[in-house]
Amino acid sequence: MNRAIALVPWMFVLLWSTGFIGAKYALPFIEPFYLLFIRMLFTLVVFAGLCIVFKPRWPGPVEASHQMVTGFLVHGCYLGGVFAAIKLGMPAGLTAIFVGLQPLLTALLSWRWFGQKLLGIQWLGMVLGLLGVSVVILSGQQAGANLNVGGAAFVAVGVALIAISVGTLYQKRFGGQVDLLAGSVFQYISTAVFMGLLAFLFEDRVVQWTPTLWLAMAWLVFGLSVAAILLLMLMIREGESARVASFFYLVPPAAAIEAWLLFDEQLTLIQLGAIGVTVFGVYLVLRRR
C-alpha cells in the first residue's frame, strides 16, 4: 500500500502535464472558457456515475460549501486565469513561468499559516526547481515570442497563481475529511457555474465538433479532471502542502518531453540539463529530513 501511495505524485505529474497537450489539440476548434464549461459538465456526469457505483459519504452543508470554494479556486480561477492570460496575449511559456512560482508561494503561505517549516536545503531545492522550469521554457520556442503583454494578462496569471496556491492550502485545511468522489462533485459544480458565466459573457460559443476535439475532450475529462484531480486531492490529504506543491515543478519539463515525442518540438541539451536541475531541486525538497 505504501508503495502505491509513493507512486501517486509521479502518476499525477504525468497526467497533469498532458493537459497542455490536450489543450493544444482542442483549442483550434473551441473557445477556451466554453471548452472548460463543457469539460466541467462532462466531468460532473462522470462523477455522478462514480458516486452511484461507489456510494460515497456525502458531505454536510458546511463541508460541501468548503468543497465549492476549493473548486472555484483550484479549477475555476486557476484554469480560467491561465486561459485568459494566454487569450490576452501572454505567451504560454511565460504564463507557465509565472504559474511556476506556485511551489514557492505555497511554501511561504504554509509556513505563515500552518507553521510548516522547510530546511535551508529544501528552500534551495525550491529555487533550483524554479530555475530549471524557467530555463526549460525560455530556451524553447517561446524564447523569441513577443513579450509586449498588457496589464490585464498579468492580472489574469496572477489570479491563477494565487488561486492554485491558496486553493491547495484551503483544501488541506477544510477538505481533509471529505470523501474524494463526493467532494469533487461539489468542486465541479461551482467550477461549471463560473466557467458558464465567463463563456456566456465573453465568448461566442462556436464549436467545430471534429474527431480531434472529441478525443481531446475525452482525455481532458477522464485523464485530467477525473484521474489527475483525484490524485491531487489524495496528495493534499496525505502530504505536507509545500512538498506536494514541489511536484508542480516537474509538470513543464514533462510537457516539454511529451511535446517532443508527439509534435516533434525541439528538445535541446540546455533543456535536458535544466530538466535535470528541476528534478534535483524537487529531490532536495522531498528528501527525508
C-alpha positions as a LaTeX table, in Angstrom:
\begin{tabular}{lrrr}
\hline
Residue & $x$ (\AA) & $y$ (\AA) & $z$ (\AA) \\
\hline
Met1 & 0.00 & 0.00 & 0.00 \\
Asn2 & 2.82 & 2.42 & 0.90 \\
Arg3 & 4.50 & 1.75 & $-2.45$ \\
Ala4 & 1.26 & 2.53 & $-4.26$ \\
Ile5 & 0.94 & 5.81 & $-2.35$ \\
Ala6 & 4.54 & 6.67 & $-3.24$ \\
Leu7 & 3.69 & 6.35 & $-6.95$ \\
Val8 & 0.74 & 8.76 & $-6.73$ \\
Pro9 & 2.74 & 12.02 & $-7.20$ \\
Trp10 & 4.55 & 10.67 & $-10.25$ \\
Met11 & 1.29 & 9.49 & $-11.80$ \\
Phe12 & $-0.15$ & 12.95 & $-11.08$ \\
Val13 & 2.77 & 14.73 & $-12.81$ \\
Leu14 & 2.43 & 12.51 & $-15.87$ \\
Leu15 & $-1.32$ & 13.10 & $-16.17$ \\
Trp16 & $-1.30$ & 16.81 & $-15.27$ \\
Ser17 & 1.40 & 17.57 & $-17.83$ \\
Thr18 & $-0.78$ & 16.15 & $-20.62$ \\
Gly19 & $-3.25$ & 18.98 & $-20.06$ \\
Phe20 & $-1.06$ & 21.21 & $-22.24$ \\
Ile21 & $-1.15$ & 18.58 & $-24.97$ \\
Gly22 & $-4.93$ & 18.15 & $-24.73$ \\
Ala23 & $-5.46$ & 21.90 & $-24.88$ \\
Lys24 & $-3.21$ & 22.19 & $-27.93$ \\
Tyr25 & $-5.37$ & 19.64 & $-29.74$ \\
Ala26 & $-8.72$ & 21.12 & $-28.61$ \\
Leu27 & $-8.37$ & 24.91 & $-28.75$ \\
Pro28 & $-8.28$ & 25.27 & $-32.56$ \\
Phe29 & $-11.91$ & 24.11 & $-32.57$ \\
Ile30 & $-13.42$ & 25.79 & $-29.49$ \\
Glu31 & $-13.03$ & 28.91 & $-27.34$ \\
Pro32 & $-11.19$ & 28.41 & $-24.02$ \\
Phe33 & $-13.90$ & 29.26 & $-21.47$ \\
Tyr34 & $-16.52$ & 27.32 & $-23.40$ \\
Leu35 & $-14.12$ & 24.38 & $-23.59$ \\
Leu36 & $-13.74$ & 24.48 & $-19.81$ \\
Phe37 & $-17.50$ & 24.82 & $-19.30$ \\
Ile38 & $-18.32$ & 21.77 & $-21.44$ \\
Arg39 & $-15.44$ & 19.86 & $-19.87$ \\
Met40 & $-16.87$ & 20.52 & $-16.39$ \\
Leu41 & $-20.34$ & 19.36 & $-17.45$ \\
Phe42 & $-18.96$ & 16.09 & $-18.84$ \\
Thr43 & $-16.87$ & 15.66 & $-15.70$ \\
Leu44 & $-19.92$ & 16.08 & $-13.49$ \\
Val45 & $-21.68$ & 13.31 & $-15.41$ \\
Val46 & $-18.69$ & 11.01 & $-14.87$ \\
Phe47 & $-18.51$ & 11.75 & $-11.16$ \\
Ala48 & $-22.25$ & 11.27 & $-10.78$ \\
Gly49 & $-21.84$ & 7.79 & $-12.27$ \\
Leu50 & $-18.91$ & 7.01 & $-9.98$ \\
Cys51 & $-20.93$ & 8.12 & $-6.96$ \\
Ile52 & $-23.82$ & 5.86 & $-7.97$ \\
Val53 & $-21.43$ & 2.91 & $-8.17$ \\
Phe54 & $-19.31$ & 3.53 & $-5.07$ \\
Lys55 & $-21.93$ & 5.27 & $-2.87$ \\
Pro56 & $-19.61$ & 7.67 & $-1.00$ \\
Arg57 & $-20.49$ & 9.51 & 2.18 \\
Trp58 & $-21.92$ & 12.87 & 1.15 \\
Pro59 & $-20.61$ & 15.93 & 2.98 \\
Gly60 & $-22.84$ & 18.14 & 5.08 \\
Pro61 & $-23.74$ & 21.69 & 4.04 \\
Val62 & $-20.65$ & 23.26 & 5.60 \\
Glu63 & $-18.27$ & 20.67 & 4.14 \\
Ala64 & $-19.96$ & 20.96 & 0.73 \\
Ser65 & $-19.55$ & 24.73 & 0.76 \\
His66 & $-15.84$ & 24.33 & 1.52 \\
Gln67 & $-15.52$ & 21.98 & $-1.45$ \\
Met68 & $-17.23$ & 24.51 & $-3.71$ \\
Val69 & $-14.71$ & 27.14 & $-2.61$ \\
Thr70 & $-11.87$ & 24.71 & $-3.38$ \\
Gly71 & $-13.34$ & 24.04 & $-6.82$ \\
Phe72 & $-13.75$ & 27.75 & $-7.52$ \\
Leu73 & $-10.08$ & 28.36 & $-6.65$ \\
Val74 & $-8.26$ & 25.24 & $-7.90$ \\
His75 & $-10.31$ & 24.63 & $-11.05$ \\
Gly76 & $-12.18$ & 27.83 & $-11.87$ \\
Cys77 & $-9.76$ & 30.66 & $-11.07$ \\
Tyr78 & $-6.61$ & 28.72 & $-11.89$ \\
Leu79 & $-7.69$ & 27.30 & $-15.25$ \\
Gly80 & $-9.68$ & 30.40 & $-16.12$ \\
Gly81 & $-6.75$ & 32.67 & $-15.26$ \\
Val82 & $-4.26$ & 30.66 & $-17.31$ \\
Phe83 & $-6.54$ & 30.50 & $-20.35$ \\
Ala84 & $-7.44$ & 34.20 & $-20.02$ \\
Ala85 & $-3.76$ & 35.23 & $-19.81$ \\
Ile86 & $-2.96$ & 33.30 & $-22.98$ \\
Lys87 & $-6.06$ & 34.68 & $-24.71$ \\
Leu88 & $-4.95$ & 38.23 & $-23.75$ \\
Gly89 & $-1.61$ & 37.75 & $-25.49$ \\
Met90 & 0.74 & 36.30 & $-22.89$ \\
Pro91 & 2.91 & 33.52 & $-24.40$ \\
Ala92 & 2.15 & 30.11 & $-22.97$ \\
Gly93 & 5.76 & 29.70 & $-21.85$ \\
Leu94 & 5.77 & 32.98 & $-19.93$ \\
Thr95 & 2.43 & 32.05 & $-18.38$ \\
Ala96 & 3.89 & 28.74 & $-17.22$ \\
Ile97 & 6.84 & 30.52 & $-15.60$ \\
Phe98 & 4.54 & 32.80 & $-13.57$ \\
Val99 & 2.34 & 29.89 & $-12.52$ \\
Gly100 & 5.58 & 28.02 & $-11.77$ \\
Leu101 & 6.03 & 30.30 & $-8.75$ \\
Gln102 & 3.31 & 28.24 & $-7.06$ \\
Pro103 & 5.57 & 25.92 & $-5.03$ \\
Leu104 & 7.45 & 28.89 & $-3.58$ \\
Leu105 & 4.25 & 30.79 & $-2.80$ \\
Thr106 & 2.64 & 27.68 & $-1.31$ \\
Ala107 & 5.70 & 27.06 & 0.89 \\
Leu108 & 5.60 & 30.66 & 2.14 \\
Leu109 & 1.87 & 30.55 & 2.84 \\
Ser110 & 2.02 & 27.14 & 4.56 \\
Trp111 & 4.89 & 28.42 & 6.73 \\
Arg112 & 2.90 & 31.55 & 7.59 \\
Trp113 & $-0.50$ & 29.90 & 8.14 \\
Phe114 & 0.25 & 26.34 & 9.25 \\
Gly115 & 3.76 & 26.54 & 10.65 \\
Gln116 & 5.11 & 24.02 & 8.12 \\
Lys117 & 8.82 & 24.80 & 8.09 \\
Leu118 & 11.32 & 23.96 & 5.36 \\
Leu119 & 15.02 & 23.45 & 5.91 \\
Gly120 & 17.52 & 25.62 & 4.10 \\
Ile121 & 18.35 & 22.78 & 1.72 \\
Gln122 & 14.65 & 22.49 & 0.84 \\
Trp123 & 14.40 & 26.22 & 0.08 \\
Leu124 & 17.43 & 25.72 & $-2.18$ \\
Gly125 & 15.51 & 22.91 & $-3.89$ \\
Met126 & 12.56 & 25.25 & $-4.44$ \\
Val127 & 14.79 & 27.86 & $-6.10$ \\
Leu128 & 16.57 & 25.25 & $-8.25$ \\
Gly129 & 13.21 & 23.87 & $-9.35$ \\
Leu130 & 12.02 & 27.31 & $-10.44$ \\
Leu131 & 15.32 & 27.99 & $-12.21$ \\
Gly132 & 15.09 & 24.69 & $-14.09$ \\
Val133 & 11.50 & 25.28 & $-15.14$ \\
Ser134 & 12.34 & 28.79 & $-16.38$ \\
Val135 & 15.24 & 27.55 & $-18.49$ \\
Val136 & 13.17 & 24.71 & $-19.97$ \\
Ile137 & 10.52 & 27.17 & $-21.13$ \\
Leu138 & 12.65 & 30.17 & $-22.15$ \\
Ser139 & 15.06 & 28.03 & $-24.18$ \\
Gly140 & 12.16 & 26.55 & $-26.15$ \\
Gln141 & 10.07 & 28.03 & $-28.94$ \\
Gln142 & 8.60 & 30.71 & $-26.70$ \\
Ala143 & 12.02 & 32.27 & $-26.15$ \\
Gly144 & 11.64 & 34.57 & $-29.12$ \\
Ala145 & 7.98 & 35.40 & $-28.54$ \\
Asn146 & 6.80 & 38.97 & $-28.27$ \\
Leu147 & 6.77 & 39.87 & $-24.57$ \\
Asn148 & 4.86 & 43.13 & $-25.04$ \\
Val149 & 1.97 & 41.96 & $-22.89$ \\
Gly150 & $-0.79$ & 44.15 & $-21.46$ \\
Gly151 & $-1.53$ & 44.53 & $-17.78$ \\
Ala152 & $-4.76$ & 42.51 & $-17.97$ \\
Ala153 & $-2.81$ & 39.38 & $-18.90$ \\
Phe154 & $-0.56$ & 39.81 & $-15.85$ \\
Val155 & $-3.61$ & 40.25 & $-13.64$ \\
Ala156 & $-5.12$ & 37.05 & $-15.04$ \\
Val157 & $-1.99$ & 34.96 & $-14.50$ \\
Gly158 & $-1.60$ & 36.49 & $-11.04$ \\
Val159 & $-5.13$ & 35.37 & $-10.17$ \\
Ala160 & $-4.27$ & 31.87 & $-11.42$ \\
Leu161 & $-1.09$ & 31.71 & $-9.31$ \\
Ile162 & $-2.73$ & 32.90 & $-6.11$ \\
Ala163 & $-5.81$ & 30.72 & $-6.66$ \\
Ile164 & $-3.93$ & 27.43 & $-7.11$ \\
Ser165 & $-1.70$ & 28.18 & $-4.10$ \\
Val166 & $-4.49$ & 29.28 & $-1.76$ \\
Gly167 & $-6.83$ & 26.58 & $-3.09$ \\
Thr168 & $-4.49$ & 23.70 & $-2.25$ \\
Leu169 & $-3.96$ & 25.08 & 1.26 \\
Tyr170 & $-7.70$ & 25.65 & 1.67 \\
Gln171 & $-8.38$ & 22.04 & 0.70 \\
Lys172 & $-5.71$ & 20.87 & 3.14 \\
Arg173 & $-7.31$ & 22.89 & 5.94 \\
Phe174 & $-11.02$ & 22.30 & 5.30 \\
Gly175 & $-11.36$ & 19.29 & 2.99 \\
Gly176 & $-9.26$ & 16.59 & 4.61 \\
Gln177 & $-12.19$ & 14.55 & 5.90 \\
Val178 & $-14.40$ & 14.75 & 2.81 \\
Asp179 & $-14.74$ & 11.74 & 0.52 \\
Leu180 & $-12.77$ & 12.39 & $-2.68$ \\
Leu181 & $-15.60$ & 11.44 & $-5.04$ \\
Ala182 & $-18.35$ & 13.33 & $-3.27$ \\
Gly183 & $-16.13$ & 16.35 & $-2.69$ \\
Ser184 & $-15.19$ & 16.50 & $-6.36$ \\
Val185 & $-18.86$ & 16.72 & $-7.35$ \\
Phe186 & $-19.27$ & 19.96 & $-5.39$ \\
Gln187 & $-15.94$ & 21.29 & $-6.63$ \\
Tyr188 & $-17.02$ & 20.85 & $-10.24$ \\
Ile189 & $-20.49$ & 22.29 & $-9.66$ \\
Ser190 & $-19.00$ & 25.63 & $-8.61$ \\
Thr191 & $-16.45$ & 25.46 & $-11.44$ \\
Ala192 & $-19.11$ & 24.74 & $-14.07$ \\
Val193 & $-21.19$ & 27.71 & $-12.91$ \\
Phe194 & $-18.16$ & 30.01 & $-13.01$ \\
Met195 & $-16.96$ & 28.81 & $-16.43$ \\
Gly196 & $-20.50$ & 29.07 & $-17.79$ \\
Leu197 & $-20.71$ & 32.70 & $-16.72$ \\
Leu198 & $-17.38$ & 33.51 & $-18.37$ \\
Ala199 & $-18.29$ & 31.68 & $-21.58$ \\
Phe200 & $-21.72$ & 33.27 & $-21.97$ \\
Leu201 & $-20.48$ & 36.74 & $-21.06$ \\
Phe202 & $-17.27$ & 36.93 & $-23.10$ \\
Glu203 & $-17.36$ & 34.31 & $-25.89$ \\
Asp204 & $-19.41$ & 33.43 & $-28.97$ \\
Arg205 & $-19.51$ & 29.69 & $-28.07$ \\
Val206 & $-18.93$ & 28.49 & $-31.64$ \\
Val207 & $-17.68$ & 24.89 & $-31.77$ \\
Gln208 & $-16.40$ & 22.67 & $-34.57$ \\
Trp209 & $-17.09$ & 19.15 & $-33.32$ \\
Thr210 & $-14.29$ & 17.26 & $-35.04$ \\
Pro211 & $-12.94$ & 13.81 & $-34.07$ \\
Thr212 & $-9.81$ & 15.55 & $-32.77$ \\
Leu213 & $-11.86$ & 17.75 & $-30.44$ \\
Trp214 & $-13.88$ & 14.76 & $-29.18$ \\
Leu215 & $-10.71$ & 12.80 & $-28.42$ \\
Ala216 & $-9.07$ & 15.79 & $-26.74$ \\
Met217 & $-12.20$ & 16.46 & $-24.69$ \\
Ala218 & $-12.37$ & 12.82 & $-23.60$ \\
Trp219 & $-8.78$ & 12.92 & $-22.38$ \\
Leu220 & $-9.22$ & 16.28 & $-20.62$ \\
Val221 & $-12.24$ & 14.87 & $-18.79$ \\
Phe222 & $-11.05$ & 11.36 & $-17.88$ \\
Gly223 & $-7.29$ & 11.91 & $-17.74$ \\
Leu224 & $-7.23$ & 15.37 & $-16.15$ \\
Ser225 & $-10.50$ & 16.30 & $-14.46$ \\
Val226 & $-11.11$ & 12.81 & $-13.07$ \\
Ala227 & $-7.86$ & 10.88 & $-12.62$ \\
Ala228 & $-5.36$ & 13.71 & $-12.10$ \\
Ile229 & $-7.59$ & 15.74 & $-9.78$ \\
Leu230 & $-8.40$ & 12.70 & $-7.61$ \\
Leu231 & $-4.67$ & 12.05 & $-7.31$ \\
Leu232 & $-4.04$ & 15.72 & $-6.41$ \\
Met233 & $-6.73$ & 15.69 & $-3.72$ \\
Leu234 & $-5.21$ & 12.49 & $-2.31$ \\
Met235 & $-1.76$ & 14.09 & $-2.27$ \\
Ile236 & $-3.09$ & 17.16 & $-0.48$ \\
Arg237 & $-4.81$ & 15.00 & 2.13 \\
Glu238 & $-1.79$ & 12.77 & 2.77 \\
Gly239 & 1.18 & 15.13 & 2.46 \\
Glu240 & 2.63 & 18.46 & 3.55 \\
Ser241 & 1.48 & 21.32 & 1.34 \\
Ala242 & 4.96 & 22.54 & 0.34 \\
Arg243 & 6.14 & 19.03 & $-0.56$ \\
Val244 & 3.01 & 18.41 & $-2.63$ \\
Ala245 & 3.39 & 21.74 & $-4.44$ \\
Ser246 & 7.00 & 20.96 & $-5.37$ \\
Phe247 & 5.80 & 18.28 & $-7.79$ \\
Phe248 & 4.27 & 21.04 & $-9.94$ \\
Tyr249 & 7.85 & 21.95 & $-10.90$ \\
Leu250 & 8.03 & 18.68 & $-12.82$ \\
Val251 & 4.99 & 19.45 & $-15.00$ \\
Pro252 & 6.59 & 21.83 & $-17.58$ \\
Pro253 & 9.61 & 19.53 & $-18.16$ \\
Ala254 & 7.26 & 16.57 & $-18.58$ \\
Ala255 & 5.14 & 18.58 & $-21.03$ \\
Ala256 & 8.28 & 19.54 & $-22.99$ \\
Ile257 & 9.24 & 15.88 & $-23.34$ \\
Glu258 & 5.70 & 14.97 & $-24.41$ \\
Ala259 & 5.66 & 17.77 & $-27.00$ \\
Trp260 & 8.98 & 16.48 & $-28.32$ \\
Leu261 & 7.54 & 12.97 & $-28.65$ \\
Leu262 & 4.14 & 13.96 & $-30.09$ \\
Phe263 & 4.78 & 17.16 & $-32.05$ \\
Asp264 & 8.49 & 16.82 & $-32.87$ \\
Glu265 & 9.19 & 20.06 & $-31.00$ \\
Gln266 & 12.83 & 20.82 & $-30.31$ \\
Leu267 & 14.37 & 19.49 & $-27.08$ \\
Thr268 & 17.88 & 20.91 & $-26.71$ \\
Leu269 & 20.79 & 19.88 & $-24.50$ \\
Ile270 & 20.19 & 23.03 & $-22.44$ \\
Gln271 & 16.61 & 21.96 & $-21.82$ \\
Leu272 & 17.70 & 18.45 & $-20.87$ \\
Gly273 & 20.19 & 19.90 & $-18.41$ \\
Ala274 & 17.51 & 22.19 & $-16.99$ \\
Ile275 & 15.18 & 19.22 & $-16.57$ \\
Gly276 & 17.92 & 17.55 & $-14.54$ \\
Val277 & 18.25 & 20.66 & $-12.35$ \\
Thr278 & 14.48 & 20.69 & $-11.82$ \\
Val279 & 14.39 & 17.04 & $-10.80$ \\
Phe280 & 17.31 & 17.59 & $-8.41$ \\
Gly281 & 15.54 & 20.58 & $-6.88$ \\
Val282 & 12.38 & 18.54 & $-6.26$ \\
Tyr283 & 14.55 & 15.80 & $-4.73$ \\
Leu284 & 16.01 & 18.30 & $-2.26$ \\
Val285 & 12.51 & 19.34 & $-1.20$ \\
Leu286 & 11.26 & 15.76 & $-0.84$ \\
Arg287 & 14.31 & 14.18 & 0.81 \\
Arg288 & 13.77 & 12.85 & 4.29 \\
Arg289 & 14.80 & 15.26 & 6.99 \\
\hline
\end{tabular}
